[in-house]
Amino acid sequence: METTTTIVVIVISAGVGLVIGLIISNFLQKKKGSSIIKTAKRTALNRVKSAHKEAEAIKKDKILQAKERFIELKSEHEKVVLTREKKIIDVEKRIRDKESQLSSEIDKNRRSNKDLDAKQKDYNYKLDFLDKKKVEVEKIHKRQVEQLEVMSGISANDAKSELIKSLKDEAKSDAMSYVQDVLEEAKLTAEQDARKIILNTIQRVGVEQSIENCVSVFNLESDDVKGRIIGREGRNIRAIESATGVEIIVDDTPEAIILSCFDPVRREIARLSLHNLVTDGRIHPARIEEVVKKTEKQIQQEIVEVGKRTVIDLGIHGLHPELIKTIGRMKFRSSYGQNLLQHSREVANLCALMATELGLNPKIAKRAGLLHDIGKVPDTDTELPHALLGMQWAEKYGEKPDVCNAIGAHHDEIEMKTLYAPIVQVCDAISGARPGARRQVLDSYIQRLKDLEDLAFGFTGVQKAYAIQAGRELRVLVESTKVSDEKAAELSFSISQKIQNDMTYPGQVKVTVIRETRVVSVAK
């Protein structure tokens, strides 16, 4: 019981103490808050006072600055006003000087006018005197002429006519003798000068001559690659020949195979395709077709690059892109066995040198020399001579009339209208006449093979046609949808009969028609 009472007393004491502590704490907080408020008010009042002082100081500074700025502007304005007044005074002074000068000049002119009037009167008097003397002289001259006519028995007009006639005859004979002397001297020196110019031009241009062949040798790392190129039952080599139109000869030559074709473009496509296939290692018909298509695109790009390099090397500017592309195609064409691009470059250099010797523009001559044979690489067959075709292309792509005339007239198809035309003609003959430069038999042989291929394209359904084995075989690829197996045999016979009737050739020509059915499906 006592324990319980003690606990209650302790609890009550604790509660009373807590209440007293709260009251004391609240009183202290209120006292502290009032002191903080008073301190804050004093701080605010001090800051307001200092702000007022700073504002007054700033105001005074601004007023002083404004006054100083006003004084500066006023002084500057006064200077400007003084300067303008000084200029006005100078102008007024110059005007007064000019007025005084003009007045003095007017006085002088008045005095000089009086002198001129006196001189004019004296001049008029002298002029009248001269007119009278002139009339008298004419009368005396007329009387003398009449006396001479009576004495000589001929009139003055007849005497004048005879004198003029004699002078004309004498001048004509002198002129004829002078012209004859000049012509004789020109005949003696012209041939000598022409030979000198041509010899100097030839000696300054020296190039290596290379005859275009119809075969290329493709080197191999080992003879094992030959088997992979041939493929199982010869399917790979047949695929390459069908895709490129080039005959591939695999013989006992160690580490080499031969690519035979009259068309250098086809031969180059086959060579690069074989190089890519051998390097890659995957050789099968589908891969062969893919590589050949890529190589054909590369050759087209290379043609453009060759054309650009050629015109840059020769220093020719402003050529149309189509003409540049045509120049690049010259690399893969030949003229009587002579590489066409090399021949055109040589003619361009010869023309430039000869034009310089003759005092003409070497740039125009070089341009005409480079473009003179562009008609030999047409995109389509045409009956026009290559000179006229080249002239039409040059006119189409904006070349100057001098260049166009030189291209069209270098084989005398049209009249030569400028001096550049005979220069191009002579330089073309010089380039082709170098020992070993040309071989005419090859050109006629290549033309016969082209005619053989073109003959096959005249039949319906023919997709590709290649003359191989030096023209002893014509391989024709037809579209399977248009030509059946039975028609393929008829087509082979028809082509052989047309070759036999329309063409002249040694030996025999084998006509092989190839028809292939290909079905492609895609699994997704």
Short mmCIF file of C-alpha atoms in Angstrom, two decimals:
data_model
loop_
_atom_site.label_atom_id
_atom_site.label_comp_id
_atom_site.label_asym_id
_atom_site.label_seq_id
_atom_site.Cartn_x
_atom_site.Cartn_y
_atom_site.Cartn_z
CA MET A 1 0.00 0.00 0.00
CA GLU A 2 2.79 2.35 0.90
CA THR A 3 4.61 1.40 -2.28
CA THR A 4 1.59 2.33 -4.33
CA THR A 5 1.24 5.64 -2.55
CA THR A 6 4.90 6.39 -3.18
CA ILE A 7 4.53 5.70 -6.88
CA VAL A 8 1.48 7.99 -7.12
CA VAL A 9 3.35 10.76 -5.35
CA ILE A 10 6.29 10.36 -7.71
CA VAL A 11 4.02 10.47 -10.73
CA ILE A 12 2.22 13.56 -9.53
CA SER A 13 5.55 15.25 -8.76
CA ALA A 14 6.83 14.41 -12.18
CA GLY A 15 3.67 15.79 -13.80
CA VAL A 16 3.84 19.00 -11.79
CA GLY A 17 7.53 19.36 -12.70
CA LEU A 18 6.77 18.81 -16.35
CA VAL A 19 4.03 21.46 -16.31
CA ILE A 20 6.31 23.95 -14.56
CA GLY A 21 9.11 23.17 -17.09
CA LEU A 22 6.76 23.78 -20.00
CA ILE A 23 5.63 27.10 -18.54
CA ILE A 24 9.20 28.23 -17.97
CA SER A 25 10.24 27.08 -21.48
CA ASN A 26 7.34 28.95 -23.07
CA PHE A 27 8.22 32.10 -21.16
CA LEU A 28 11.87 31.89 -22.23
CA GLN A 29 10.93 31.33 -25.87
CA LYS A 30 8.63 34.40 -25.85
CA LYS A 31 11.38 36.50 -24.29
CA LYS A 32 13.93 35.26 -26.82
CA GLY A 33 11.52 35.92 -29.71
CA SER A 34 10.88 39.50 -28.62
CA SER A 35 14.63 40.15 -28.42
CA ILE A 36 15.13 38.67 -31.93
CA ILE A 37 12.36 40.86 -33.33
CA LYS A 38 13.90 43.96 -31.79
CA THR A 39 17.30 43.05 -33.20
CA ALA A 40 15.80 42.50 -36.65
CA LYS A 41 14.02 45.86 -36.55
CA ARG A 42 17.22 47.65 -35.62
CA THR A 43 19.09 45.82 -38.44
CA ALA A 44 16.40 46.76 -40.94
CA LEU A 45 16.48 50.40 -39.88
CA ASN A 46 20.27 50.46 -40.22
CA ARG A 47 20.10 48.91 -43.70
CA VAL A 48 17.44 51.40 -44.81
CA LYS A 49 19.57 54.28 -43.59
CA SER A 50 22.66 52.91 -45.36
CA ALA A 51 20.60 52.36 -48.54
CA HIS A 52 19.43 55.98 -48.41
CA LYS A 53 23.02 57.12 -48.02
CA GLU A 54 24.21 54.94 -50.94
CA ALA A 55 21.35 56.20 -53.11
CA GLU A 56 22.25 59.82 -52.31
CA ALA A 57 25.91 59.11 -53.16
CA ILE A 58 24.97 57.39 -56.44
CA LYS A 59 22.62 60.23 -57.29
CA LYS A 60 25.40 62.78 -56.72
CA ASP A 61 27.82 60.71 -58.84
CA LYS A 62 25.33 60.45 -61.71
CA ILE A 63 24.64 64.17 -61.57
CA LEU A 64 28.38 64.88 -61.69
CA GLN A 65 28.84 62.44 -64.60
CA ALA A 66 25.94 64.04 -66.47
CA LYS A 67 27.39 67.49 -65.94
CA GLU A 68 30.81 66.32 -67.15
CA ARG A 69 29.23 64.64 -70.20
CA PHE A 70 27.24 67.81 -70.92
CA ILE A 71 30.43 69.90 -70.73
CA GLU A 72 32.22 67.45 -73.11
CA LEU A 73 29.36 67.50 -75.62
CA LYS A 74 29.18 71.26 -75.42
CA SER A 75 32.92 71.60 -76.09
CA GLU A 76 32.69 69.14 -79.01
CA HIS A 77 29.72 71.04 -80.44
CA GLU A 78 31.61 74.30 -80.12
CA LYS A 79 34.56 72.73 -81.96
CA VAL A 80 32.27 71.53 -84.77
CA VAL A 81 30.67 74.97 -85.02
CA LEU A 82 34.08 76.63 -85.13
CA THR A 83 35.24 74.19 -87.82
CA ARG A 84 32.16 74.85 -89.94
CA GLU A 85 32.55 78.61 -89.53
CA LYS A 86 36.17 78.33 -90.61
CA LYS A 87 35.17 76.30 -93.69
CA ILE A 88 32.50 78.85 -94.55
CA ILE A 89 35.03 81.67 -94.23
CA ASP A 90 37.45 79.72 -96.51
CA VAL A 91 34.72 79.12 -99.08
CA GLU A 92 33.73 82.78 -99.05
CA LYS A 93 37.37 83.75 -99.52
CA ARG A 94 37.76 81.38 -102.49
CA ILE A 95 34.55 82.75 -104.02
CA ARG A 96 35.81 86.32 -103.69
CA ASP A 97 39.13 85.30 -105.27
CA LYS A 98 37.34 83.64 -108.17
CA GLU A 99 35.13 86.69 -108.66
CA SER A 100 38.14 88.95 -108.83
CA GLN A 101 39.86 86.52 -111.22
CA LEU A 102 36.78 86.32 -113.47
CA SER A 103 36.47 90.08 -113.56
CA SER A 104 40.12 90.41 -114.63
CA GLU A 105 39.63 87.73 -117.31
CA ILE A 106 36.54 89.54 -118.59
CA ASP A 107 38.58 92.73 -118.94
CA LYS A 108 41.28 90.83 -120.80
CA ASN A 109 38.69 89.26 -123.13
CA ARG A 110 37.28 92.65 -123.93
CA ARG A 111 40.67 93.94 -124.88
CA SER A 112 41.46 90.79 -126.89
CA ASN A 113 38.13 91.05 -128.74
CA LYS A 114 39.10 94.51 -129.94
CA ASP A 115 42.40 93.08 -131.20
CA LEU A 116 40.58 90.18 -132.92
CA ASP A 117 38.24 92.55 -134.71
CA ALA A 118 41.20 94.42 -136.12
CA LYS A 119 42.91 91.16 -137.15
CA GLN A 120 39.69 89.87 -138.76
CA LYS A 121 39.43 93.02 -140.90
CA ASP A 122 43.04 92.63 -142.00
CA TYR A 123 42.45 88.88 -142.78
CA ASN A 124 39.37 89.64 -144.86
CA TYR A 125 41.32 92.21 -146.85
CA LYS A 126 44.11 89.70 -147.55
CA LEU A 127 41.58 87.00 -148.47
CA ASP A 128 39.96 89.26 -151.06
CA PHE A 129 43.37 90.04 -152.51
CA LEU A 130 44.20 86.27 -152.77
CA ASP A 131 40.91 85.51 -154.49
CA LYS A 132 41.65 88.13 -157.10
CA LYS A 133 45.16 86.67 -157.64
CA LYS A 134 43.72 83.15 -157.91
CA VAL A 135 41.32 84.22 -160.65
CA GLU A 136 44.16 85.84 -162.52
CA VAL A 137 46.35 82.67 -162.18
CA GLU A 138 43.55 80.43 -163.46
CA LYS A 139 43.09 82.68 -166.49
CA ILE A 140 46.83 82.60 -167.24
CA HIS A 141 46.90 78.75 -166.79
CA LYS A 142 43.97 78.34 -169.14
CA ARG A 143 45.60 80.48 -171.81
CA GLN A 144 48.84 78.41 -171.47
CA VAL A 145 46.94 75.09 -171.78
CA GLU A 146 45.15 76.35 -174.89
CA GLN A 147 48.45 77.41 -176.42
CA LEU A 148 49.98 73.95 -175.63
CA GLU A 149 46.99 72.15 -177.17
CA VAL A 150 47.38 74.26 -180.35
CA MET A 151 51.10 73.55 -180.47
CA SER A 152 50.85 69.78 -179.76
CA GLY A 153 47.68 69.08 -181.65
CA ILE A 154 46.16 67.05 -178.72
CA SER A 155 43.75 68.01 -175.97
CA ALA A 156 44.66 68.09 -172.26
CA ASN A 157 42.20 65.27 -171.40
CA ASP A 158 43.64 62.97 -174.09
CA ALA A 159 47.18 63.70 -172.85
CA LYS A 160 46.13 62.86 -169.30
CA SER A 161 44.51 59.57 -170.39
CA GLU A 162 47.62 58.47 -172.31
CA LEU A 163 49.83 59.32 -169.34
CA ILE A 164 47.65 57.28 -166.96
CA LYS A 165 47.59 54.34 -169.38
CA SER A 166 51.37 54.30 -169.74
CA LEU A 167 51.78 54.47 -165.95
CA LYS A 168 49.30 51.57 -165.51
CA ASP A 169 51.13 49.36 -168.01
CA GLU A 170 54.47 50.10 -166.41
CA ALA A 171 53.12 49.36 -162.89
CA LYS A 172 51.46 46.14 -164.08
CA SER A 173 54.66 44.81 -165.67
CA ASP A 174 56.65 45.68 -162.54
CA ALA A 175 54.06 43.97 -160.33
CA MET A 176 54.01 40.82 -162.50
CA SER A 177 57.76 40.51 -162.41
CA TYR A 178 57.74 40.98 -158.60
CA VAL A 179 55.00 38.36 -158.14
CA GLN A 180 56.89 35.92 -160.37
CA ASP A 181 60.05 36.39 -158.33
CA VAL A 182 58.13 35.86 -155.08
CA LEU A 183 56.43 32.71 -156.38
CA GLU A 184 59.71 31.22 -157.59
CA GLU A 185 61.32 31.96 -154.24
CA ALA A 186 58.31 30.48 -152.38
CA LYS A 187 58.46 27.30 -154.48
CA LEU A 188 62.13 26.91 -153.67
CA THR A 189 61.73 27.46 -149.92
CA ALA A 190 58.22 26.09 -149.20
CA GLU A 191 59.07 22.42 -149.64
CA GLN A 192 62.28 22.83 -147.64
CA ASP A 193 60.43 24.64 -144.81
CA ALA A 194 57.65 22.04 -144.76
CA ARG A 195 60.15 19.19 -144.49
CA LYS A 196 61.95 21.05 -141.73
CA ILE A 197 58.74 21.53 -139.72
CA ILE A 198 57.64 17.91 -140.16
CA LEU A 199 61.07 16.50 -139.27
CA ASN A 200 61.34 18.72 -136.20
CA THR A 201 57.89 17.63 -135.09
CA ILE A 202 58.58 13.91 -135.60
CA GLN A 203 61.93 14.09 -133.81
CA ARG A 204 60.38 15.80 -130.79
CA VAL A 205 57.72 13.09 -130.34
CA GLY A 206 59.07 9.61 -129.78
CA VAL A 207 56.70 6.81 -128.70
CA GLU A 208 56.92 3.07 -128.39
CA GLN A 209 54.90 1.14 -130.91
CA SER A 210 52.87 -1.83 -129.73
CA ILE A 211 50.72 -4.02 -131.96
CA GLU A 212 47.41 -5.17 -130.49
CA ASN A 213 47.10 -8.96 -130.28
CA CYS A 214 44.01 -11.11 -130.05
CA VAL A 215 45.21 -13.27 -127.14
CA SER A 216 46.13 -12.65 -123.51
CA VAL A 217 48.10 -14.95 -121.23
CA PHE A 218 46.67 -15.45 -117.72
CA ASN A 219 49.34 -16.63 -115.31
CA LEU A 220 48.49 -19.10 -112.54
CA GLU A 221 50.22 -19.87 -109.26
CA SER A 222 50.08 -23.59 -109.92
CA ASP A 223 48.65 -26.05 -112.44
CA ASP A 224 46.13 -27.25 -109.82
CA VAL A 225 44.07 -24.12 -110.48
CA LYS A 226 43.49 -25.26 -114.09
CA GLY A 227 41.26 -28.09 -112.88
CA ARG A 228 39.18 -25.77 -110.74
CA ILE A 229 38.77 -23.37 -113.68
CA ILE A 230 37.65 -26.23 -115.97
CA GLY A 231 35.23 -27.59 -113.33
CA ARG A 232 33.33 -30.83 -113.26
CA GLU A 233 32.77 -32.01 -116.83
CA GLY A 234 33.91 -28.54 -118.02
CA ARG A 235 30.92 -26.65 -116.58
CA ASN A 236 33.00 -23.77 -115.16
CA ILE A 237 34.95 -23.07 -118.35
CA ARG A 238 31.73 -23.23 -120.39
CA ALA A 239 30.09 -20.76 -118.00
CA ILE A 240 33.05 -18.35 -118.31
CA GLU A 241 33.03 -18.58 -122.12
CA SER A 242 29.24 -18.05 -122.27
CA ALA A 243 29.32 -15.05 -119.91
CA THR A 244 32.28 -13.28 -121.49
CA GLY A 245 32.38 -14.46 -125.12
CA VAL A 246 36.09 -15.29 -124.78
CA GLU A 247 37.64 -18.61 -125.73
CA ILE A 248 39.73 -20.08 -122.91
CA ILE A 249 42.54 -22.35 -124.09
CA VAL A 250 43.92 -24.70 -121.45
CA ASP A 251 46.92 -26.59 -122.81
CA ASP A 252 50.20 -27.99 -121.52
CA THR A 253 51.71 -24.55 -120.96
CA PRO A 254 52.87 -24.60 -117.32
CA GLU A 255 51.09 -22.22 -114.90
CA ALA A 256 49.28 -20.33 -117.66
CA ILE A 257 46.09 -20.36 -119.71
CA ILE A 258 45.35 -18.35 -122.88
CA LEU A 259 42.37 -16.01 -123.38
CA SER A 260 41.53 -15.60 -127.08
CA CYS A 261 39.16 -12.93 -128.41
CA PHE A 262 39.35 -10.19 -131.04
CA ASP A 263 37.51 -7.71 -128.73
CA PRO A 264 39.93 -6.24 -126.14
CA VAL A 265 37.05 -5.27 -123.84
CA ARG A 266 35.76 -8.82 -123.63
CA ARG A 267 39.29 -10.11 -123.15
CA GLU A 268 39.94 -7.67 -120.29
CA ILE A 269 36.61 -8.57 -118.62
CA ALA A 270 37.53 -12.26 -118.82
CA ARG A 271 41.02 -11.65 -117.44
CA LEU A 272 39.83 -9.61 -114.47
CA SER A 273 36.97 -12.05 -113.77
CA LEU A 274 39.38 -14.99 -113.73
CA HIS A 275 41.72 -13.07 -111.44
CA ASN A 276 38.88 -12.38 -108.97
CA LEU A 277 37.60 -15.96 -109.13
CA VAL A 278 41.04 -17.49 -108.57
CA THR A 279 41.79 -15.06 -105.73
CA ASP A 280 38.44 -15.73 -104.04
CA GLY A 281 38.63 -19.50 -104.56
CA ARG A 282 34.92 -19.97 -105.15
CA ILE A 283 34.53 -21.05 -108.79
CA HIS A 284 31.09 -22.24 -109.90
CA PRO A 285 28.62 -21.08 -112.60
CA ALA A 286 26.51 -18.85 -110.34
CA ARG A 287 29.58 -17.18 -108.87
CA ILE A 288 31.07 -16.77 -112.37
CA GLU A 289 28.02 -14.85 -113.62
CA GLU A 290 28.07 -12.59 -110.54
CA VAL A 291 31.79 -11.80 -110.90
CA VAL A 292 31.48 -11.12 -114.64
CA LYS A 293 28.67 -8.59 -114.06
CA LYS A 294 30.72 -6.80 -111.38
CA THR A 295 33.75 -6.76 -113.66
CA GLU A 296 31.73 -5.24 -116.51
CA LYS A 297 30.76 -2.35 -114.18
CA GLN A 298 34.42 -1.95 -113.14
CA ILE A 299 35.47 -1.76 -116.80
CA GLN A 300 32.93 1.01 -117.41
CA GLN A 301 34.33 2.96 -114.44
CA GLU A 302 37.87 2.34 -115.66
CA ILE A 303 36.92 3.70 -119.11
CA VAL A 304 35.83 7.01 -117.52
CA GLU A 305 39.00 7.18 -115.38
CA VAL A 306 41.23 6.53 -118.40
CA GLY A 307 39.50 9.34 -120.30
CA LYS A 308 39.96 11.77 -117.39
CA ARG A 309 43.65 10.87 -116.96
CA THR A 310 44.25 11.30 -120.69
CA VAL A 311 42.79 14.80 -120.93
CA ILE A 312 44.60 15.84 -117.73
CA ASP A 313 47.93 14.52 -119.04
CA LEU A 314 47.48 16.42 -122.32
CA GLY A 315 46.33 19.62 -120.58
CA ILE A 316 42.96 19.73 -122.36
CA HIS A 317 40.11 21.35 -120.45
CA GLY A 318 36.37 21.76 -120.85
CA LEU A 319 35.59 18.50 -122.67
CA HIS A 320 32.05 17.16 -122.40
CA PRO A 321 31.76 14.05 -120.12
CA GLU A 322 30.51 11.95 -123.05
CA LEU A 323 33.61 12.85 -125.08
CA ILE A 324 35.80 11.95 -122.09
CA LYS A 325 34.04 8.57 -121.88
CA THR A 326 34.58 8.05 -125.63
CA ILE A 327 38.29 8.79 -125.21
CA GLY A 328 38.46 6.19 -122.44
CA ARG A 329 36.86 3.58 -124.73
CA MET A 330 39.72 4.15 -127.19
CA LYS A 331 42.00 2.22 -124.83
CA PHE A 332 40.14 -0.96 -125.76
CA ARG A 333 40.05 -0.35 -129.52
CA SER A 334 42.68 -0.72 -132.21
CA SER A 335 43.18 0.75 -135.67
CA TYR A 336 45.03 -1.61 -138.03
CA GLY A 337 46.57 -3.24 -134.95
CA GLN A 338 47.62 0.11 -133.43
CA ASN A 339 46.09 0.99 -130.07
CA LEU A 340 43.60 3.79 -130.79
CA LEU A 341 44.17 5.76 -127.57
CA GLN A 342 47.95 5.66 -127.94
CA HIS A 343 47.58 6.72 -131.59
CA SER A 344 45.28 9.63 -130.67
CA ARG A 345 47.63 10.83 -127.91
CA GLU A 346 50.54 10.75 -130.34
CA VAL A 347 48.56 12.67 -132.98
CA ALA A 348 47.57 15.27 -130.35
CA ASN A 349 51.19 15.88 -129.36
CA LEU A 350 52.30 16.03 -133.00
CA CYS A 351 49.54 18.54 -133.83
CA ALA A 352 50.48 20.78 -130.91
CA LEU A 353 54.15 20.86 -131.94
CA MET A 354 53.38 21.47 -135.60
CA ALA A 355 50.89 24.25 -134.77
CA THR A 356 53.55 25.91 -132.61
CA GLU A 357 56.03 25.77 -135.49
CA LEU A 358 53.44 27.40 -137.78
CA GLY A 359 52.44 30.10 -135.28
CA LEU A 360 48.95 28.68 -134.62
CA ASN A 361 47.17 27.90 -131.34
CA PRO A 362 48.66 24.59 -130.05
CA LYS A 363 45.75 23.96 -127.64
CA ILE A 364 43.16 23.87 -130.45
CA ALA A 365 45.43 21.65 -132.56
CA LYS A 366 46.02 19.25 -129.65
CA ARG A 367 42.26 19.08 -128.96
CA ALA A 368 41.49 18.27 -132.61
CA GLY A 369 44.28 15.68 -132.73
CA LEU A 370 42.98 13.85 -129.66
CA LEU A 371 39.37 13.79 -130.92
CA HIS A 372 40.04 13.06 -134.61
CA ASP A 373 39.27 9.30 -134.33
CA ILE A 374 36.39 9.34 -131.81
CA GLY A 375 34.11 8.14 -134.61
CA LYS A 376 35.88 4.74 -134.51
CA VAL A 377 34.26 3.82 -131.16
CA PRO A 378 30.51 4.21 -131.85
CA ASP A 379 27.87 2.91 -129.42
CA THR A 380 25.76 1.60 -132.30
CA ASP A 381 26.45 0.53 -135.85
CA THR A 382 26.32 3.31 -138.44
CA GLU A 383 27.06 3.68 -142.14
CA LEU A 384 28.74 7.09 -141.75
CA PRO A 385 32.54 7.30 -142.14
CA HIS A 386 34.26 7.62 -138.79
CA ALA A 387 35.48 11.16 -139.58
CA LEU A 388 31.97 12.51 -140.24
CA LEU A 389 30.56 10.62 -137.25
CA GLY A 390 33.28 12.10 -135.02
CA MET A 391 32.53 15.57 -136.38
CA GLN A 392 28.81 15.14 -135.57
CA TRP A 393 29.65 14.09 -132.00
CA ALA A 394 32.01 17.04 -131.57
CA GLU A 395 29.32 19.47 -132.81
CA LYS A 396 26.73 17.83 -130.55
CA TYR A 397 28.88 18.24 -127.46
CA GLY A 398 29.83 21.88 -128.06
CA GLU A 399 33.26 21.80 -129.69
CA LYS A 400 34.45 24.83 -131.68
CA PRO A 401 34.02 24.94 -135.50
CA ASP A 402 37.82 24.74 -136.03
CA VAL A 403 38.00 21.46 -134.10
CA CYS A 404 34.89 20.00 -135.78
CA ASN A 405 36.18 20.83 -139.27
CA ALA A 406 39.59 19.29 -138.51
CA ILE A 407 37.91 16.06 -137.32
CA GLY A 408 35.58 15.80 -140.33
CA ALA A 409 38.17 16.72 -142.96
CA HIS A 410 41.17 14.61 -141.90
CA HIS A 411 40.22 11.99 -144.52
CA ASP A 412 38.96 14.54 -147.10
CA GLU A 413 35.27 13.71 -146.59
CA ILE A 414 34.53 17.44 -146.33
CA GLU A 415 36.32 20.64 -147.38
CA MET A 416 39.15 21.89 -145.16
CA LYS A 417 38.21 25.36 -143.92
CA THR A 418 40.98 26.01 -141.36
CA LEU A 419 44.72 25.36 -141.12
CA TYR A 420 44.13 22.88 -138.29
CA ALA A 421 42.52 20.36 -140.67
CA PRO A 422 45.67 19.71 -142.78
CA ILE A 423 47.76 19.61 -139.59
CA VAL A 424 45.56 16.82 -138.15
CA GLN A 425 45.64 14.98 -141.50
CA VAL A 426 49.44 15.13 -141.72
CA CYS A 427 49.96 14.12 -138.08
CA ASP A 428 47.52 11.21 -138.45
CA ALA A 429 49.54 9.98 -141.44
CA ILE A 430 52.82 10.44 -139.52
CA SER A 431 51.58 8.38 -136.56
CA GLY A 432 50.28 5.58 -138.77
CA ALA A 433 53.33 5.55 -141.04
CA ARG A 434 55.91 4.86 -138.32
CA PRO A 435 57.64 1.50 -138.88
CA GLY A 436 55.71 -1.25 -137.12
CA ALA A 437 52.85 1.01 -136.07
CA ARG A 438 50.05 -0.67 -138.01
CA ARG A 439 49.06 -4.04 -139.36
CA GLN A 440 46.21 -3.82 -141.82
CA VAL A 441 45.53 -7.57 -142.00
CA LEU A 442 44.52 -7.66 -138.32
CA ASP A 443 41.96 -4.89 -138.79
CA SER A 444 40.26 -6.65 -141.70
CA TYR A 445 40.28 -9.91 -139.70
CA ILE A 446 38.63 -8.22 -136.70
CA GLN A 447 36.02 -6.63 -138.97
CA ARG A 448 35.21 -10.07 -140.41
CA LEU A 449 34.63 -11.46 -136.90
CA LYS A 450 32.38 -8.52 -135.99
CA ASP A 451 30.36 -9.06 -139.17
CA LEU A 452 30.04 -12.74 -138.23
CA GLU A 453 28.59 -11.86 -134.83
CA ASP A 454 26.28 -9.18 -136.28
CA LEU A 455 24.91 -11.71 -138.76
CA ALA A 456 23.73 -13.95 -135.90
CA PHE A 457 21.90 -11.09 -134.19
CA GLY A 458 19.71 -10.75 -137.25
CA PHE A 459 17.74 -13.89 -136.21
CA THR A 460 14.87 -13.86 -133.73
CA GLY A 461 15.56 -15.12 -130.21
CA VAL A 462 19.35 -14.65 -130.29
CA GLN A 463 20.53 -13.26 -126.94
CA LYS A 464 24.32 -13.34 -127.38
CA ALA A 465 26.71 -14.28 -130.19
CA TYR A 466 30.47 -14.80 -129.90
CA ALA A 467 32.96 -15.55 -132.65
CA ILE A 468 35.70 -17.75 -131.17
CA GLN A 469 38.61 -19.91 -132.33
CA ALA A 470 39.81 -17.22 -134.74
CA GLY A 471 36.42 -17.16 -136.46
CA ARG A 472 36.20 -20.91 -137.02
CA GLU A 473 33.28 -21.21 -134.57
CA LEU A 474 30.23 -19.02 -133.94
CA ARG A 475 28.68 -19.68 -130.53
CA VAL A 476 25.08 -18.43 -130.29
CA LEU A 477 23.12 -18.20 -127.02
CA VAL A 478 19.34 -18.06 -127.44
CA GLU A 479 16.41 -17.26 -125.15
CA SER A 480 14.75 -20.46 -124.00
CA THR A 481 11.30 -18.83 -123.93
CA LYS A 482 11.47 -17.88 -127.62
CA VAL A 483 13.48 -20.76 -129.12
CA SER A 484 12.60 -24.42 -128.51
CA ASP A 485 14.95 -27.37 -128.96
CA GLU A 486 13.59 -28.05 -132.45
CA LYS A 487 13.93 -24.38 -133.45
CA ALA A 488 17.47 -24.33 -132.06
CA ALA A 489 18.50 -26.91 -134.66
CA GLU A 490 16.70 -24.96 -137.40
CA LEU A 491 18.36 -21.74 -136.23
CA SER A 492 21.82 -23.34 -136.36
CA PHE A 493 21.20 -24.49 -139.93
CA SER A 494 19.75 -21.10 -141.01
CA ILE A 495 22.72 -19.20 -139.59
CA SER A 496 25.21 -21.51 -141.26
CA GLN A 497 23.45 -21.11 -144.61
CA LYS A 498 23.40 -17.32 -144.31
CA ILE A 499 27.13 -17.28 -143.46
CA GLN A 500 27.82 -19.50 -146.44
CA ASN A 501 25.84 -17.27 -148.81
CA ASP A 502 26.69 -13.78 -147.53
CA MET A 503 30.28 -13.96 -146.25
CA THR A 504 33.72 -14.77 -147.62
CA TYR A 505 36.00 -16.71 -145.26
CA PRO A 506 38.72 -19.33 -145.38
CA GLY A 507 37.98 -22.86 -144.21
CA GLN A 508 34.82 -23.74 -142.29
CA VAL A 509 32.71 -22.00 -139.64
CA LYS A 510 31.07 -24.12 -136.96
CA VAL A 511 27.75 -22.72 -135.68
CA THR A 512 26.87 -23.82 -132.14
CA VAL A 513 23.46 -22.82 -130.74
CA ILE A 514 23.13 -23.09 -126.94
CA ARG A 515 19.70 -23.16 -125.29
CA GLU A 516 19.53 -23.24 -121.51
CA THR A 517 16.43 -23.51 -119.32
CA ARG A 518 16.95 -22.04 -115.87
CA VAL A 519 14.36 -22.20 -113.09
CA VAL A 520 14.93 -20.22 -109.89
CA SER A 521 12.91 -20.53 -106.67
CA VAL A 522 13.46 -18.78 -103.36
CA ALA A 523 12.88 -20.44 -99.98
CA LYS A 524 11.76 -18.00 -97.26
#
